PDB file of C-alpha atoms in Angstrom:
ATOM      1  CA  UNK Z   1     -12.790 -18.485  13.789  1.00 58.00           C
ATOM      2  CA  UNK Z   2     -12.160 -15.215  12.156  1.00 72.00           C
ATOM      3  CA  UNK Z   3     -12.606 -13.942   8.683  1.00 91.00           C
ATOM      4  CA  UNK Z   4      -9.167 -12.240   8.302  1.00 95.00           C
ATOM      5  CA  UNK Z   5      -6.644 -13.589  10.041  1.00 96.00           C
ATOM      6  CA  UNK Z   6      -3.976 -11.772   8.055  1.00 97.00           C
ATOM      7  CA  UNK Z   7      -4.732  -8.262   6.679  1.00 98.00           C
ATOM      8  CA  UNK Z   8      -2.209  -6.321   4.089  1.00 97.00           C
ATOM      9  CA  UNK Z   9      -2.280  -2.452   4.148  1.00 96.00           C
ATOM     10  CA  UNK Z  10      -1.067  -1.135   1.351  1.00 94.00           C
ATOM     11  CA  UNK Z  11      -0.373   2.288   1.944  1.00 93.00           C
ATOM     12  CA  UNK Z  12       0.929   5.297  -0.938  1.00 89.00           C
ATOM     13  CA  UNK Z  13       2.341   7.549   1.666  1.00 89.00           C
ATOM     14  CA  UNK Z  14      -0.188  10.286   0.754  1.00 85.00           C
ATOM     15  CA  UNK Z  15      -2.069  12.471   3.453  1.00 83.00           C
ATOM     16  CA  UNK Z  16      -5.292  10.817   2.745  1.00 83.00           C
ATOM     17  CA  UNK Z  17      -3.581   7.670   4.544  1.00 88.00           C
ATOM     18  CA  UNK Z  18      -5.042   8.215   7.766  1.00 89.00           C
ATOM     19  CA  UNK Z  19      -8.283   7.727   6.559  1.00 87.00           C
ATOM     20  CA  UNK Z  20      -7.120   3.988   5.930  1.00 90.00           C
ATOM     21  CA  UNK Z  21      -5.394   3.590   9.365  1.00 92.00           C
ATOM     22  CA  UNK Z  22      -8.767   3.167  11.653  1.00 91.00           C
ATOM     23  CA  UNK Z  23     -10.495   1.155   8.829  1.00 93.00           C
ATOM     24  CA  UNK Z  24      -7.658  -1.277   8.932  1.00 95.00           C
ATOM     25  CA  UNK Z  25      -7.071  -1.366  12.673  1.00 96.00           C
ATOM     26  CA  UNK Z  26     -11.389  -2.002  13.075  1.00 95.00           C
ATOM     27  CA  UNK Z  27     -11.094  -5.425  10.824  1.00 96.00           C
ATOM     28  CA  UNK Z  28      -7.786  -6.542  12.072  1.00 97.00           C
ATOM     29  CA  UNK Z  29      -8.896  -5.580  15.874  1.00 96.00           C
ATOM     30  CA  UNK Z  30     -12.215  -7.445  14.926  1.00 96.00           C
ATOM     31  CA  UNK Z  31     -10.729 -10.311  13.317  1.00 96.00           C
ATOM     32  CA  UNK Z  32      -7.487 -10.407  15.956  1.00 96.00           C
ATOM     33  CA  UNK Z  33      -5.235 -10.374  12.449  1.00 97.00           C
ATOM     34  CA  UNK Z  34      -2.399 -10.004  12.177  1.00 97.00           C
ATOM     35  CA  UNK Z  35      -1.422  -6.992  10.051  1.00 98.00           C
ATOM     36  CA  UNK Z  36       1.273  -5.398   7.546  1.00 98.00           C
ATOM     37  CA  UNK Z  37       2.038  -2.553   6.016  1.00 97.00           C
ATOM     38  CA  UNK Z  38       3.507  -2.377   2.725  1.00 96.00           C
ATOM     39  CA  UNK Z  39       4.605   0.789   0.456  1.00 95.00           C
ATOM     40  CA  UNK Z  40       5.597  -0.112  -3.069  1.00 93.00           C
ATOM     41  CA  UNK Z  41       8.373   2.119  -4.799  1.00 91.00           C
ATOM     42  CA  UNK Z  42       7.717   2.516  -8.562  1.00 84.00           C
ATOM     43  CA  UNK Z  43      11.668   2.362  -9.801  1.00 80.00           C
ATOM     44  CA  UNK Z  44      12.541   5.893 -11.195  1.00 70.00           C
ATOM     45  CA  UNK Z  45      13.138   3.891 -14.542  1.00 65.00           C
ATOM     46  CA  UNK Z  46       9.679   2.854 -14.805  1.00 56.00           C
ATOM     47  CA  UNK Z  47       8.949   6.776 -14.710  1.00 56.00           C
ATOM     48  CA  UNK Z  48      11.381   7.759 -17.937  1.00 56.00           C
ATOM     49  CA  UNK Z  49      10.760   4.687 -19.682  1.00 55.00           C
ATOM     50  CA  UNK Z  50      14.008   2.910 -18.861  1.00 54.00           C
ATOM     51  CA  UNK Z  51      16.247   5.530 -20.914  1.00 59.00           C
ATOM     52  CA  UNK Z  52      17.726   7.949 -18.525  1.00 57.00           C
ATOM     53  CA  UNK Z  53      20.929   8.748 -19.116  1.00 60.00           C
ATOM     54  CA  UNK Z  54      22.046   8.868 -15.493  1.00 66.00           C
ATOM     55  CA  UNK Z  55      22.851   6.685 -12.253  1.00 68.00           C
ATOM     56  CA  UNK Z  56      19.440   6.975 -10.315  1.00 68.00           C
ATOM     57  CA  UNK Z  57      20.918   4.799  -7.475  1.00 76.00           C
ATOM     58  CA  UNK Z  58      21.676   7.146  -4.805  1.00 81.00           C
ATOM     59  CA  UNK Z  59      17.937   9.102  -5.371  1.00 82.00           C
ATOM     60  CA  UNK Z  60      16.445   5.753  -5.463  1.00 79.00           C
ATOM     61  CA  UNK Z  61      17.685   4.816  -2.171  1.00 86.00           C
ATOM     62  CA  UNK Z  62      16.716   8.320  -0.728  1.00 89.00           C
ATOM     63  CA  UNK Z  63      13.180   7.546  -1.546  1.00 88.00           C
ATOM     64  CA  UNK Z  64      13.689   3.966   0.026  1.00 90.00           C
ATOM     65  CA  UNK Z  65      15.023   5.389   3.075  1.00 93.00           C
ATOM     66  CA  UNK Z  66      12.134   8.207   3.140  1.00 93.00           C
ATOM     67  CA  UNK Z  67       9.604   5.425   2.618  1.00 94.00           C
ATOM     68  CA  UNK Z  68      10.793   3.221   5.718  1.00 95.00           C
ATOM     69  CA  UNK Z  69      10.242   6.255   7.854  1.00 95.00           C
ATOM     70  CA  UNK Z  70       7.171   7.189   6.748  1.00 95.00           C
ATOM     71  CA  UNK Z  71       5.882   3.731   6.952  1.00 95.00           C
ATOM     72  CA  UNK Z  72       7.159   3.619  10.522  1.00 96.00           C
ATOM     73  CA  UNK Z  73       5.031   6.330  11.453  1.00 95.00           C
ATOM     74  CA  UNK Z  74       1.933   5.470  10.208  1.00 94.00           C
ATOM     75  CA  UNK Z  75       2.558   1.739  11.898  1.00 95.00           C
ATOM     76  CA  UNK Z  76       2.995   3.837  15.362  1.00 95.00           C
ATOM     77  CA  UNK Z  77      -0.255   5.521  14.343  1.00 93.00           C
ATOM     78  CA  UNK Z  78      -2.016   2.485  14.069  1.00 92.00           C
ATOM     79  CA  UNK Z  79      -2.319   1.688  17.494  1.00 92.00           C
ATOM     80  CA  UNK Z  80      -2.576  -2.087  16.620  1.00 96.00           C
ATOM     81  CA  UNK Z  81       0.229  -4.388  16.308  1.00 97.00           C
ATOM     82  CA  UNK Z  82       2.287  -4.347  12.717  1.00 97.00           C
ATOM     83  CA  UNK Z  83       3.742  -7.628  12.688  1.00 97.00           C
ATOM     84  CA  UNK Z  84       5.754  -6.679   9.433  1.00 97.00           C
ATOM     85  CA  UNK Z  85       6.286  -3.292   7.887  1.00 97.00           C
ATOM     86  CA  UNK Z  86       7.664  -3.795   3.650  1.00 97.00           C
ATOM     87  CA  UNK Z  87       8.967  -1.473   1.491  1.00 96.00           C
ATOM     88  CA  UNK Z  88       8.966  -2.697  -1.721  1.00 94.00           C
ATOM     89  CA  UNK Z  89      10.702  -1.494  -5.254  1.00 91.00           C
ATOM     90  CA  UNK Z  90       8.344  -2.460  -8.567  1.00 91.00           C
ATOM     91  CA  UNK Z  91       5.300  -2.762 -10.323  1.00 89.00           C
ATOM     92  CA  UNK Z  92       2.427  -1.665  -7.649  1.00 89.00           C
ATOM     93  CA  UNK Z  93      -0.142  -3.556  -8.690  1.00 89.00           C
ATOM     94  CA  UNK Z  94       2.157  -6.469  -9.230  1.00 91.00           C
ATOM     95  CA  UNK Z  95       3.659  -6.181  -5.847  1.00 93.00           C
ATOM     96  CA  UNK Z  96       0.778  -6.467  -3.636  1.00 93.00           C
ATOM     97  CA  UNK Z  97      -0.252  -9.416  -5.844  1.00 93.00           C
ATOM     98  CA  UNK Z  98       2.619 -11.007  -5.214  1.00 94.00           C
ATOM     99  CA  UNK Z  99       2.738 -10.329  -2.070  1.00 95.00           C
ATOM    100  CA  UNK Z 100      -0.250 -11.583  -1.367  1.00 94.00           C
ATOM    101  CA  UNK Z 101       0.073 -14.837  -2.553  1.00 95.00           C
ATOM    102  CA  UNK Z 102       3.245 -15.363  -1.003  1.00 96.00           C
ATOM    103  CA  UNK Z 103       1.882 -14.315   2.662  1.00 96.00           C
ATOM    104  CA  UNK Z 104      -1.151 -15.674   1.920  1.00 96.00           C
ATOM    105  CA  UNK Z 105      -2.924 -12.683   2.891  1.00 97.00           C
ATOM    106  CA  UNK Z 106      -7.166 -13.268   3.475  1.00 96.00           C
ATOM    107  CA  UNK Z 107      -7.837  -9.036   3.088  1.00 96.00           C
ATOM    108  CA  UNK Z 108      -5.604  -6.457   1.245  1.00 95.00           C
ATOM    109  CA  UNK Z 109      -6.825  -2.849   2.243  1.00 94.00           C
ATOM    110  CA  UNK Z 110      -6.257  -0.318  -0.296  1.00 90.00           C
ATOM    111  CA  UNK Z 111      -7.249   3.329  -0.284  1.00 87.00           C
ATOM    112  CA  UNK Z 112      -9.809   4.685  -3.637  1.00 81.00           C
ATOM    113  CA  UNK Z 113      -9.892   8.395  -4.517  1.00 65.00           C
ATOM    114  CA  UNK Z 114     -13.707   7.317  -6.315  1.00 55.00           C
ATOM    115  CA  UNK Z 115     -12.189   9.300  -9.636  1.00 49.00           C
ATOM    116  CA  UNK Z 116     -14.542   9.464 -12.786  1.00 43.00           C
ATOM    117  CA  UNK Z 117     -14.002  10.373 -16.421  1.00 44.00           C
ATOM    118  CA  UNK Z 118     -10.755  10.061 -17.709  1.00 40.00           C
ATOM    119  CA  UNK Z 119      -9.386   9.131 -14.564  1.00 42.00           C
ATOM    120  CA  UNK Z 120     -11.472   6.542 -14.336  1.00 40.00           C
ATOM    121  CA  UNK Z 121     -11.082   5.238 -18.116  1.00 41.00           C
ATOM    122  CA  UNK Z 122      -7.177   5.014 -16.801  1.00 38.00           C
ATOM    123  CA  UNK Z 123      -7.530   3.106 -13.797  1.00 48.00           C
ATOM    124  CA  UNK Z 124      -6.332   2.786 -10.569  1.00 71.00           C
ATOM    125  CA  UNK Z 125      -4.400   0.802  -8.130  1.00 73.00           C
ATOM    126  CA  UNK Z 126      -7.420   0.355  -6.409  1.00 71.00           C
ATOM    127  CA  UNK Z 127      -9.148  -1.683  -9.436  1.00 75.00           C
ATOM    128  CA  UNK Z 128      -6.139  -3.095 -10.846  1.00 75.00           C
ATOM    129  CA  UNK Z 129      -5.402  -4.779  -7.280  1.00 79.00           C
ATOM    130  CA  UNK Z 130      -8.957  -5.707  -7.057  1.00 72.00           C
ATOM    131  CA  UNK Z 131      -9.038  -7.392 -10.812  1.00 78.00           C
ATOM    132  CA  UNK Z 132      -6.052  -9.807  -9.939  1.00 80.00           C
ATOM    133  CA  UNK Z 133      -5.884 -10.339  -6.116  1.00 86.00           C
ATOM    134  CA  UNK Z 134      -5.904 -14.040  -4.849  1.00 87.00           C
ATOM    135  CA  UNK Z 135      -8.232 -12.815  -1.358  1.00 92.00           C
ATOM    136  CA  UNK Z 136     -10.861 -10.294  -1.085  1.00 93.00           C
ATOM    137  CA  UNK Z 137     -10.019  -6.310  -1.370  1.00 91.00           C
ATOM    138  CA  UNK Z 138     -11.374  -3.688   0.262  1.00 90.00           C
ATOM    139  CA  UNK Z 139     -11.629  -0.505  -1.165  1.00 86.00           C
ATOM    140  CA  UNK Z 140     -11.565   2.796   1.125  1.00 87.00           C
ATOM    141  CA  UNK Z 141     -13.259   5.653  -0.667  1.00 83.00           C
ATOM    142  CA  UNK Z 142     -10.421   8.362   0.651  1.00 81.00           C
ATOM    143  CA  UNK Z 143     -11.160  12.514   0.184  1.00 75.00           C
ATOM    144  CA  UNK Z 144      -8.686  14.556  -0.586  1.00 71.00           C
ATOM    145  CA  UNK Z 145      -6.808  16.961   1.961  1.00 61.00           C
ATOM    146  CA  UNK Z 146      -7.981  20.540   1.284  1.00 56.00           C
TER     147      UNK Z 146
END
C-alpha cells in the first residue's frame, strides 16, 4: 500500500518550477500516484480591487491560454504520467483547497521561496495552503534563478 496514491502539483509558472518537477516525480514514482498539475489564475479583478473601469475578458483569457501551455510543458518535463493537467481562475490558496478536497488528494506539493522579515510577516501560498489543507503538504524550499 502506498502513502500517496494521488499527488497535486501546484505549480506558479515561475522558473524556479523545475526545482519542484523531480521532487514530485520521486514521491509519485515512489508511491506509483497518480499525479496533477494545477496553475491557479488570480482574476485581474482581484489585482485592482474589483474597480477597473474596463472589459478584462480578452487579457484574461490570454493569460488562460498562456497558462495551459506552460502547464503542458512542464507536464512533458515531468517524465511521469500527468493524469490531469488544471488551470484554474480564483483565490490560490482557496483553489488548491478546494481542489483538494474534491479529488481527494493524499499530498499537495507546493514550491517555498524560505522568505523572512516582512515577507514572511505577509505570508505565503506555501503556509496559507499548509494552514487549511485536508492531506499533508510538502513544502519545496525553491532558490531563485540568478
Amino acid at each position: 500500500m502506498s502513502l500517496y496514491g494521488k499527488i497535486l502539483l501546484a505549480l506558479d509558472l515561475s522558473a524556479e518550477c523545475d526545482q519542484l518537477i523531480g521532487k514530485a516525480r520521486e514521491i509519485a514514482s515512489a508511491n506509483s500516484a497518480e499525479l496533477y498539475l494545477l496553475h491557479v489564475i488570480e482574476p485581474l479583478s482581484f489585482a485592482y480591487g474589483g474597480d477597473v473601469p474596463m472589459d478584462l475578458t480578452t487579457i484574461q483569457e490570454q493569460l488562460d491560454e498562456h497558462a495551459h501551455s506552460r502547464l503542458k510543458k512542464y507536464a512533458e518535463k515531468m517524465d511521469y504520467p500527468v493524469k490531469e493537467q488544471m488551470v484554474i481562475t480564483g483565490h490560490t490558496e482557496t483553489e488548491i483547497h478546494r481542489l483538494a478536497k474534491e479529488k481527494e488528494f493524499d499530498l499537495i506539493v507546493v514550491g517555498s521561496h524560505g522568505r523572512h522579515g516582512l515577507a514572511l510577516l505577509l505570508g505565503s501560498t506555501a503556509n496559507s495552503v499548509l494552514h487549511g489543507a485536508s492531506c499533508d503538504v510538502l513544502a519545496v524550499r525553491v532558490h531563485e534563478e540568478k
